[in-house]
Short mmCIF file of C-alpha atoms in Angstrom, two decimals:
data_model
loop_
_atom_site.label_atom_id
_atom_site.label_comp_id
_atom_site.label_asym_id
_atom_site.label_seq_id
_atom_site.Cartn_x
_atom_site.Cartn_y
_atom_site.Cartn_z
CA MET H 151 -0.40 0.01 -0.33
CA MET H 152 2.27 2.37 0.67
CA MET H 153 5.22 3.34 -2.13
CA ASN H 154 7.64 6.63 -1.84
CA GLY H 155 7.44 7.79 -5.34
CA PHE H 156 6.28 11.32 -7.21
CA GLY H 157 3.62 9.58 -8.31
CA SER H 158 2.04 6.66 -11.24
CA SER H 159 5.27 5.04 -12.54
CA SER H 160 3.58 4.43 -15.67
CA PRO H 161 -0.30 4.42 -17.16
CA SER H 162 -2.08 0.88 -16.70
CA THR H 163 -5.10 -0.09 -18.82
CA ASP H 164 -6.41 -1.83 -15.18
CA ILE H 165 -9.92 -0.47 -14.02
CA ASP H 166 -9.32 -1.76 -10.92
CA ALA H 167 -5.99 0.11 -10.26
CA LYS H 168 -5.59 1.70 -7.42
CA GLU H 169 -5.87 5.60 -6.48
CA VAL H 170 -2.43 7.17 -5.72
CA ILE H 171 -3.08 8.81 -2.20
CA HIS H 172 -0.54 11.76 -1.38
CA VAL H 173 1.13 11.86 2.37
CA GLU H 174 2.63 15.14 2.73
CA ILE H 175 4.36 15.40 6.56
CA LEU H 176 5.70 17.68 7.17
CA LYS H 177 8.25 17.03 9.81
CA LYS H 178 9.88 19.78 12.60
CA ARG H 179 13.28 20.47 12.28
CA GLN H 180 14.15 19.45 16.23
CA SER H 181 12.36 15.52 15.72
CA SER H 182 15.13 12.86 15.32
CA ALA H 183 12.54 10.02 14.58
CA SER H 184 12.98 8.69 11.06
CA ASN H 185 10.77 9.18 8.19
CA ALA H 186 10.37 5.46 8.05
CA ASP H 187 9.06 4.83 11.84
CA LEU H 188 6.91 8.60 11.25
CA GLU H 189 5.19 7.20 7.70
CA ASN H 190 4.16 3.69 9.28
CA ALA H 191 3.11 5.30 12.20
CA LEU H 192 0.65 7.55 10.37
CA LEU H 193 -0.08 4.89 7.98
CA HIS H 194 -1.68 2.60 11.01
CA HIS H 195 -3.41 6.16 12.22
CA LEU H 196 -4.92 6.60 8.53
CA THR H 197 -5.89 3.22 7.50
CA ARG H 198 -7.16 2.03 11.44
CA ASP H 199 -10.92 2.18 10.32
CA GLY H 200 -10.46 1.01 6.36
CA ASN H 201 -10.54 3.81 5.11
CA VAL H 202 -8.54 7.11 4.25
CA VAL H 203 -9.82 10.60 4.30
CA THR H 204 -8.28 12.59 1.60
CA ASP H 205 -8.25 16.29 0.52
CA ALA H 206 -7.33 17.12 4.07
CA THR H 207 -5.64 18.83 6.35
CA LEU H 208 -4.30 16.83 9.88
CA THR H 209 -2.85 19.43 12.45
CA GLU H 210 -0.29 19.00 14.81
CA GLU H 211 -3.47 18.74 17.90
CA VAL H 212 -5.78 15.90 16.03
CA LEU H 213 -2.48 13.75 15.76
CA PRO H 214 -2.04 10.81 17.78
CA VAL H 215 0.20 12.30 21.38
CA GLU H 216 3.16 10.24 20.04
CA LEU H 217 3.52 12.00 16.45
CA ARG H 218 2.74 15.49 17.99
CA CYS H 219 6.40 16.17 18.53
CA HIS H 220 7.24 15.49 15.83
CA ILE H 221 5.57 16.21 12.94
CA ILE H 222 3.76 20.16 12.24
CA SER H 223 1.16 18.89 10.00
CA VAL H 224 -0.06 16.34 7.00
CA ARG H 225 -1.94 17.07 4.32
CA ILE H 226 -3.67 13.66 2.61
CA ILE H 227 -4.54 14.71 -1.21
CA LYS H 228 -5.40 11.95 -4.13
CA ASP H 229 -3.47 12.19 -7.89
CA ASP H 230 -5.26 14.50 -9.79
CA THR H 231 -5.59 12.26 -12.18
CA THR H 232 -8.61 10.52 -10.60
CA PHE H 233 -11.89 12.33 -11.26
CA ASN H 234 -14.43 11.19 -8.88
CA ASP H 235 -15.46 13.28 -5.97
CA TYR H 236 -15.15 11.04 -3.35
CA LYS H 237 -12.87 11.52 -0.51
CA HIS H 238 -13.06 8.55 1.41
CA VAL H 239 -11.02 5.87 -0.66
CA ASN H 240 -11.09 2.85 0.97
CA CYS H 241 -7.60 1.47 1.81
CA SER H 242 -8.04 -1.94 -0.75
CA LYS H 243 -8.16 0.47 -3.33
CA ALA H 244 -5.53 2.82 -2.27
CA GLU H 245 -2.41 3.44 -3.50
CA LEU H 246 -0.50 5.91 -0.66
CA GLN H 247 2.86 6.98 -1.32
CA PHE H 248 5.07 9.31 1.31
CA HIS H 249 6.73 12.18 1.78
CA THR H 250 8.29 13.08 4.81
CA TYR H 251 10.59 16.94 4.55
CA SER H 252 11.15 19.89 6.78
CA LEU H 253 10.76 23.80 5.68
CA GLU H 254 14.36 25.42 4.97
CA ASP H 255 13.81 28.43 7.14
CA SER H 256 17.26 30.65 5.69
CA GLY H 257 15.83 32.71 3.49
CA PRO H 258 16.84 33.56 -0.42
CA ASP H 259 20.84 34.27 -1.01
CA THR H 260 21.88 36.27 -3.97
CA GLU H 261 23.91 34.37 -6.73
CA GLU H 262 26.91 37.23 -7.77
CA LEU H 263 28.92 36.78 -11.19
CA PRO H 264 32.05 38.48 -11.18
CA GLY H 265 32.52 41.85 -12.82
CA THR H 266 33.59 42.45 -16.23
CA GLU H 267 36.90 44.53 -16.21
CA ASP H 268 34.61 47.95 -17.98
CA ASP H 269 32.85 47.52 -14.72
CA HIS H 270 35.78 47.58 -12.10
CA GLN H 271 35.59 44.36 -11.39
CA GLU H 272 32.52 44.89 -9.16
CA PRO H 273 30.39 41.82 -9.14
CA ILE H 274 27.39 41.85 -11.14
CA PRO H 275 24.04 40.47 -8.82
CA ALA H 276 22.53 38.04 -11.60
CA ALA H 277 20.14 35.65 -9.13
CA THR H 278 18.45 35.04 -6.34
CA GLN H 279 18.60 31.53 -4.94
CA TRP H 280 16.31 29.22 -2.30
CA LEU H 281 16.72 25.62 -0.37
CA LEU H 282 13.19 24.20 -1.15
CA PRO H 283 11.11 23.39 0.33
CA SER H 284 11.14 26.87 2.36
CA THR H 285 8.91 28.63 4.66
CA ASP H 286 9.03 31.87 2.47
CA PHE H 287 6.62 29.34 -0.94
CA HIS H 288 5.02 26.96 2.21
CA ASN H 289 1.33 26.68 1.70
CA LEU H 290 1.26 28.81 -2.05
CA TRP H 291 0.38 26.09 -4.23
CA ASP H 292 -2.52 25.03 -2.05
CA ASN H 293 -3.97 28.53 -2.56
CA LEU H 294 -3.07 29.38 -6.45
CA ILE H 295 -6.01 29.02 -8.53
CA PHE H 296 -6.72 28.97 -11.62
CA ASP H 297 -9.54 27.41 -14.08
CA SER H 298 -7.54 25.12 -16.00
CA ASP H 299 -5.82 22.17 -14.60
CA ILE H 300 -2.34 23.20 -15.35
CA LYS H 301 -0.85 22.96 -11.86
CA ASN H 302 -2.06 18.96 -11.50
CA GLU H 303 -0.94 19.30 -15.80
CA LEU H 304 2.86 20.75 -14.56
CA LEU H 305 3.08 18.55 -12.05
CA SER H 306 2.54 15.21 -14.36
CA TYR H 307 5.47 17.14 -17.31
CA VAL H 308 7.52 16.65 -14.95
CA SER H 309 7.26 13.24 -13.62
CA THR H 310 7.03 12.33 -17.72
CA ALA H 311 10.25 14.06 -18.08
CA LEU H 312 11.95 11.32 -15.67
CA MET H 313 9.95 8.55 -16.67
CA PHE H 314 11.28 9.38 -19.74
CA SER H 315 15.32 9.84 -18.97
CA ASP H 316 14.76 6.86 -16.69
CA CYS H 317 13.95 4.59 -19.19
CA GLY H 318 16.49 5.78 -21.36
CA ILE H 319 14.04 6.97 -24.50
CA ASN H 320 16.68 8.74 -27.32
CA PRO H 321 15.92 12.37 -27.05
CA ASN H 322 17.21 12.58 -30.64
CA ILE H 323 14.02 10.74 -31.13
CA ILE H 324 11.69 11.18 -28.91
CA SER H 325 12.85 15.08 -27.82
CA TRP H 326 11.84 17.15 -24.77
CA ASN H 327 13.91 20.23 -23.53
CA ARG H 328 12.23 20.26 -19.64
CA VAL H 329 11.19 24.05 -20.66
CA VAL H 330 8.22 25.83 -19.58
CA LEU H 331 6.96 29.24 -21.36
CA LEU H 332 3.87 30.57 -18.62
CA HIS H 333 3.00 33.60 -20.94
CA GLY H 334 -0.17 35.90 -20.21
CA PRO H 335 -1.65 39.60 -18.97
CA PRO H 336 0.91 40.88 -15.02
CA GLY H 337 -0.64 39.22 -12.16
CA THR H 338 -2.15 36.03 -13.32
CA GLY H 339 -0.59 34.15 -10.83
CA LYS H 340 2.91 32.83 -13.28
CA THR H 341 5.64 33.77 -11.45
CA SER H 342 3.54 32.69 -8.26
CA LEU H 343 3.03 28.98 -9.86
CA CYS H 344 7.12 28.73 -11.06
CA ARG H 345 8.13 28.80 -7.42
CA ALA H 346 4.93 26.80 -5.68
CA LEU H 347 6.03 24.32 -8.44
CA ALA H 348 9.80 24.20 -8.00
CA HIS H 349 9.06 24.33 -4.60
CA GLN H 350 5.67 21.42 -3.83
CA LEU H 351 8.82 19.42 -6.81
CA SER H 352 10.92 19.48 -3.55
CA ILE H 353 8.90 17.78 -1.65
CA ARG H 354 7.10 15.31 -3.95
CA LEU H 355 10.56 14.19 -5.38
CA GLY H 356 12.26 13.82 -2.10
CA HIS H 357 12.65 10.77 -2.07
CA ARG H 358 15.26 10.93 -5.79
CA TYR H 359 16.61 14.20 -4.73
CA SER H 360 18.59 15.04 -1.53
CA TYR H 361 18.06 18.96 -2.13
CA ALA H 362 16.70 21.18 -4.16
CA GLN H 363 17.45 25.00 -5.33
CA LEU H 364 15.11 27.40 -6.97
CA ILE H 365 17.66 29.77 -8.80
CA GLU H 366 15.42 33.02 -10.04
CA ILE H 367 17.53 35.09 -12.93
CA ASN H 368 17.20 39.02 -12.80
CA SER H 369 17.13 39.56 -16.19
CA HIS H 370 18.03 42.76 -16.08
CA SER H 371 21.43 42.71 -14.34
CA LEU H 372 22.91 40.46 -17.28
CA PHE H 373 22.55 43.46 -19.17
CA SER H 374 26.47 45.26 -19.26
CA LYS H 375 26.55 48.84 -19.68
CA TRP H 376 29.19 47.52 -22.19
CA PHE H 377 28.66 46.01 -25.55
CA SER H 378 29.13 42.48 -26.37
CA GLU H 379 29.62 41.43 -22.49
CA SER H 380 25.79 40.44 -22.03
CA GLY H 381 26.03 37.77 -23.91
CA LYS H 382 29.10 36.42 -22.25
CA LEU H 383 27.45 37.15 -18.83
CA VAL H 384 24.05 34.96 -19.97
CA GLN H 385 27.33 32.23 -20.32
CA ARG H 386 29.00 32.82 -16.94
CA LEU H 387 25.16 31.85 -15.43
CA PHE H 388 24.61 29.66 -17.26
CA SER H 389 27.95 27.80 -16.38
CA ARG H 390 27.22 28.24 -12.89
CA LEU H 391 23.84 26.72 -13.20
CA GLN H 392 26.05 23.79 -15.03
CA GLU H 393 27.60 23.19 -11.83
CA MET H 394 24.62 22.82 -9.90
CA ALA H 395 23.00 20.38 -11.67
CA ASP H 396 26.73 18.49 -12.25
CA ASP H 397 25.04 17.16 -8.77
CA PRO H 398 22.90 14.70 -9.09
CA SER H 399 21.73 13.98 -5.77
CA CYS H 400 20.42 18.19 -6.13
CA LEU H 401 17.26 19.02 -7.83
CA VAL H 402 18.13 22.43 -10.10
CA CYS H 403 14.84 24.77 -10.40
CA VAL H 404 15.70 28.35 -12.94
CA LEU H 405 12.83 30.69 -12.90
CA VAL H 406 13.72 33.24 -15.23
CA ASP H 407 10.80 36.07 -14.92
CA GLU H 408 10.05 38.02 -17.90
CA VAL H 409 11.95 35.80 -20.55
CA GLU H 410 11.61 38.28 -23.33
CA SER H 411 14.38 40.56 -21.47
CA LEU H 412 17.09 37.56 -22.29
CA ALA H 413 14.89 36.11 -25.29
CA ARG H 414 13.51 39.45 -27.46
CA SER H 415 13.15 38.01 -31.14
CA ARG H 416 16.01 38.70 -33.15
CA CYS H 417 13.90 40.14 -36.09
CA SER H 418 12.78 42.94 -34.67
CA GLU H 419 16.58 43.78 -33.20
CA SER H 420 17.96 43.29 -36.49
CA ALA H 421 15.69 46.38 -37.64
CA SER H 422 17.19 48.96 -35.08
CA SER H 423 20.27 50.37 -35.04
CA GLU H 424 22.76 48.57 -32.60
CA PRO H 425 21.22 45.29 -32.16
CA GLY H 426 24.39 43.92 -31.67
CA ASP H 427 24.32 42.19 -27.71
CA ALA H 428 20.75 41.58 -28.12
CA VAL H 429 21.12 39.61 -30.86
CA ARG H 430 24.06 37.72 -28.66
CA VAL H 431 22.32 37.82 -25.83
CA VAL H 432 19.81 35.71 -27.97
CA ASN H 433 22.20 33.56 -29.19
CA ALA H 434 23.82 32.32 -25.58
CA LEU H 435 20.46 31.56 -24.07
CA LEU H 436 19.67 29.62 -26.34
CA THR H 437 23.42 27.38 -27.08
CA GLN H 438 23.35 27.05 -23.33
CA LEU H 439 19.49 26.27 -23.07
CA ASP H 440 20.63 23.31 -25.53
CA HIS H 441 23.30 22.40 -23.49
CA ILE H 442 22.03 21.93 -20.05
CA LYS H 443 19.11 20.10 -20.87
CA ARG H 444 21.28 17.23 -21.62
CA ASN H 445 20.65 17.05 -17.15
CA SER H 446 17.63 15.40 -16.00
CA ASN H 447 17.59 16.81 -12.77
CA VAL H 448 17.07 20.90 -14.07
CA LEU H 449 13.95 22.50 -14.81
CA ILE H 450 13.44 25.89 -16.59
CA LEU H 451 10.20 27.63 -15.39
CA THR H 452 10.01 31.14 -17.89
CA THR H 453 7.36 33.60 -17.73
CA SER H 454 6.10 37.04 -19.80
CA ASN H 455 3.31 39.26 -20.24
CA VAL H 456 4.20 40.32 -23.37
CA SER H 457 5.04 36.92 -25.63
CA GLY H 458 4.57 38.31 -29.14
CA THR H 459 7.51 39.85 -28.55
CA ILE H 460 9.72 36.36 -27.98
CA ASP H 461 12.04 35.01 -30.77
CA LEU H 462 10.09 32.24 -31.86
CA ALA H 463 13.61 29.85 -32.07
CA PHE H 464 13.00 30.41 -27.84
CA VAL H 465 9.17 29.89 -28.00
CA ASP H 466 10.36 26.31 -29.92
CA ARG H 467 12.12 25.75 -27.34
CA ALA H 468 9.47 25.64 -24.67
CA ASP H 469 7.67 21.90 -24.15
CA ILE H 470 4.75 23.48 -22.46
CA LYS H 471 3.60 27.66 -23.52
CA ARG H 472 0.74 27.96 -21.68
CA TYR H 473 -1.48 30.89 -21.27
CA ILE H 474 -2.85 32.80 -17.90
CA GLY H 475 -5.63 34.64 -18.91
CA LEU H 476 -7.53 36.82 -15.76
CA PRO H 477 -9.99 34.45 -13.44
CA SER H 478 -13.61 33.59 -14.29
CA GLN H 479 -15.56 34.15 -11.71
CA ALA H 480 -15.83 30.08 -10.71
CA ALA H 481 -11.99 30.58 -10.05
CA ILE H 482 -12.87 34.68 -8.36
CA TYR H 483 -15.07 32.68 -5.79
CA GLN H 484 -12.55 30.21 -4.98
CA ILE H 485 -9.78 33.25 -4.23
CA TYR H 486 -12.37 35.21 -2.18
CA PHE H 487 -13.10 31.89 -0.50
CA SER H 488 -9.87 31.14 0.73
CA CYS H 489 -9.80 34.61 1.65
CA ILE H 490 -12.27 34.64 4.08
CA LYS H 491 -11.21 31.65 5.29
CA GLU H 492 -8.12 33.10 6.58
CA LEU H 493 -9.74 36.13 7.62
CA GLU H 494 -11.61 33.22 10.05
CA ARG H 495 -8.70 31.76 11.14
CA GLY H 496 -7.35 35.14 12.12
CA GLY H 497 -10.14 35.80 13.50
CA LEU H 498 -11.49 39.32 11.99
CA VAL H 499 -14.69 38.23 10.67
CA SER H 500 -17.13 36.60 12.24
CA VAL H 501 -19.11 32.84 9.66
CA SER H 502 -21.91 31.57 11.57
CA ARG H 503 -22.62 29.48 9.14
CA PRO H 504 -19.79 28.25 6.70
CA LEU H 505 -20.23 29.01 3.11
CA MET H 506 -20.43 26.49 0.62
CA THR H 507 -17.46 25.90 -1.82
CA LEU H 508 -18.20 26.25 -5.25
CA ARG H 509 -18.85 22.46 -6.13
CA GLU H 510 -21.52 22.65 -3.29
CA LEU H 511 -22.84 26.09 -4.92
CA GLN H 512 -23.29 24.37 -8.21
CA LEU H 513 -24.94 21.05 -6.58
CA THR H 514 -26.98 23.11 -4.75
CA ASP H 515 -28.75 24.66 -7.94
CA CYS H 516 -28.05 28.19 -6.68
CA VAL H 517 -26.16 29.25 -10.11
CA SER H 518 -27.06 26.92 -13.04
CA ASP H 519 -25.14 24.97 -16.42
CA GLN H 520 -24.03 28.39 -17.36
CA LEU H 521 -23.12 29.80 -13.84
CA GLN H 522 -26.20 32.25 -13.72
CA LEU H 523 -27.66 33.13 -10.65
CA THR H 524 -31.47 31.20 -9.85
CA VAL H 525 -33.23 33.13 -7.52
CA ARG H 526 -34.86 30.99 -4.86
CA HIS H 527 -36.55 31.32 -1.65
CA GLY H 528 -36.73 29.14 1.33
CA GLU H 529 -33.52 26.76 1.85
CA ASP H 530 -31.67 29.97 0.24
CA LYS H 531 -31.59 31.91 2.83
CA LEU H 532 -29.61 29.62 5.09
CA ASN H 533 -26.73 29.86 1.53
CA GLN H 534 -27.35 33.31 1.20
CA PRO H 535 -24.28 34.81 1.92
CA SER H 536 -22.48 32.10 -0.52
CA ILE H 537 -25.16 33.67 -3.34
CA LEU H 538 -23.90 37.04 -2.32
CA LEU H 539 -20.34 36.37 -2.59
CA TRP H 540 -21.37 34.77 -6.08
CA GLN H 541 -22.68 37.67 -6.96
CA VAL H 542 -19.75 39.70 -6.40
CA ALA H 543 -17.57 37.82 -8.05
CA GLY H 544 -18.97 37.94 -11.33
CA LYS H 545 -18.54 41.56 -10.70
CA SER H 546 -15.07 41.73 -10.23
CA VAL H 547 -14.42 39.56 -13.02
CA GLY H 548 -11.91 41.54 -14.88
CA LEU H 549 -9.75 41.98 -12.11
CA SER H 550 -6.31 40.07 -11.83
CA GLY H 551 -5.65 37.24 -9.59
CA ARG H 552 -3.14 39.64 -7.65
CA SER H 553 -5.60 41.98 -7.38
CA LEU H 554 -8.27 39.85 -6.12
CA ARG H 555 -5.80 39.03 -2.78
CA LYS H 556 -5.43 42.49 -2.22
CA LEU H 557 -9.26 43.47 -1.63
CA PRO H 558 -9.43 42.44 1.41
CA PHE H 559 -6.86 44.15 2.88
CA LEU H 560 -8.23 46.67 1.29
CA THR H 561 -11.78 46.22 2.52
CA TYR H 562 -10.69 46.65 6.43
CA VAL H 563 -8.99 49.57 4.85
CA GLN H 564 -11.37 52.07 3.51
CA ARG H 565 -14.84 50.50 4.28
CA LEU H 566 -14.46 48.66 7.52
CA ARG H 567 -13.61 49.34 11.65
CA ARG H 568 -12.86 47.43 14.31
CA PRO H 569 -13.51 43.79 13.56
CA PRO H 570 -14.31 40.84 14.06
CA HIS H 571 -17.28 41.27 11.29
CA THR H 572 -20.42 39.38 10.25
CA LEU H 573 -19.41 37.47 6.99
CA GLU H 574 -22.23 38.98 5.17
CA ALA H 575 -20.82 42.74 6.38
CA PHE H 576 -17.34 41.95 4.97
CA ILE H 577 -19.02 40.61 1.74
CA ALA H 578 -21.05 44.13 1.27
CA GLY H 579 -17.59 46.35 1.87
CA LEU H 580 -15.53 43.60 -0.27
CA GLU H 581 -18.51 44.37 -3.19
CA ALA H 582 -17.95 48.20 -2.73
CA SER H 583 -14.75 47.86 -2.72
CA ALA H 584 -13.86 45.98 -5.23
CA ALA H 585 -16.16 48.65 -7.55
CA GLN H 586 -14.22 51.31 -6.49
CA HIS H 587 -11.25 48.77 -7.22
CA ALA H 588 -12.12 49.12 -11.15
CA LEU H 589 -12.58 52.80 -10.84
CA ASP H 590 -9.68 53.23 -10.15
CA SER H 591 -8.12 51.23 -12.41
CA GLN H 592 -10.52 53.32 -15.65
CA GLN H 593 -9.47 56.35 -14.45
CA ILE H 594 -5.59 55.27 -14.71
CA ALA H 595 -6.53 54.33 -18.53
CA GLN H 596 -8.33 56.92 -19.13
CA HIS H 597 -5.76 59.40 -18.74
CA PRO H 598 -2.06 57.74 -19.37
CA ALA H 599 1.14 59.03 -18.30
CA PRO H 600 2.88 61.78 -20.59
CA GLN H 601 5.06 61.28 -23.59
CA LEU H 602 8.46 62.31 -22.68
#
């Protein structure tokens, strides 16, 4: 029943195949217990009733007494390649995969490159580096909400790349480059998703890699003010990344935010008056990507707000090129739902009746198949806060995820005083804040900054 792996190791056509359930154990750093002992104890605890309860988080106070001094929390998640809503899985039909980890709390470091003679040898801050899993990204993965299934697709992408490498598939016959490109408007969660993915992989692949690193490249710092030096800086940085990748026990996740800074189309640059250095940067980047893809422990994650300016040769190297758009009404409802749960946890909102999840809202016919509000009476009075929140979500369409997660804070700044407040009062304030934010954004768009 227990398997210490990433996920399903190979596809199966067996209709009775077991459901994969991931058990992520956040271990206290001071614990001296072995991972195997903790996993065996949890296996007995979780399966004692013959069923495993999934989509749940067990906090320290609900764990057996003998585990409380070793474990902070336990997350139980069904492998999302299964598509049913049942949260109770019979033990005989479950395959538990345990992932035990502790969080690094050292924070980020700066990766510097030696300066050039023209720069008087001053070091260049080329990247920010984290050891993973990190407290900086704890719970980020769970709180990222998208309309598409991009999170599970990315996990499947990495597991498939590892499977192909382990099976010795010839990359000259079947090609994959370990490069992901997420593009779309600002504030939609592209960078956060890349960081959260690296963090989540460090947990799920803990049995395979002793440690993991996230290297976030500072694209703008790689452009030297001296002609022809930028391409050399890119080469130096990737040489450093190659040194990290040479350790097979290390998972190296490289994030290039605003990748268009390094991979701007050479066609557009050739038409400019001084194209040389920018073209050298693109050439250097493409060459280094071709070299580093030979390492199965490297993943290149890139984002762009203006994908139309990216060189086509770079776009072609990306295995996954996914548009991340503004959230829909359904996604916004889930974002607001998570914000209210956090405010309730902090004692800022008083909730007399729990909000319905989006799935529950749909099942109760409070919204139709077209996700439009239907007005009913009687039992809907009990669900009134959920319906009101759904209406506010509809009025918030067009806002980015970044803006949406600011609105609860701005609601307290602009509308509410002296918490706690009732859920209904908070939702009313949230609606007003969303309207004000939309008006402010509209006015900025109507009065652009003057051209200098």
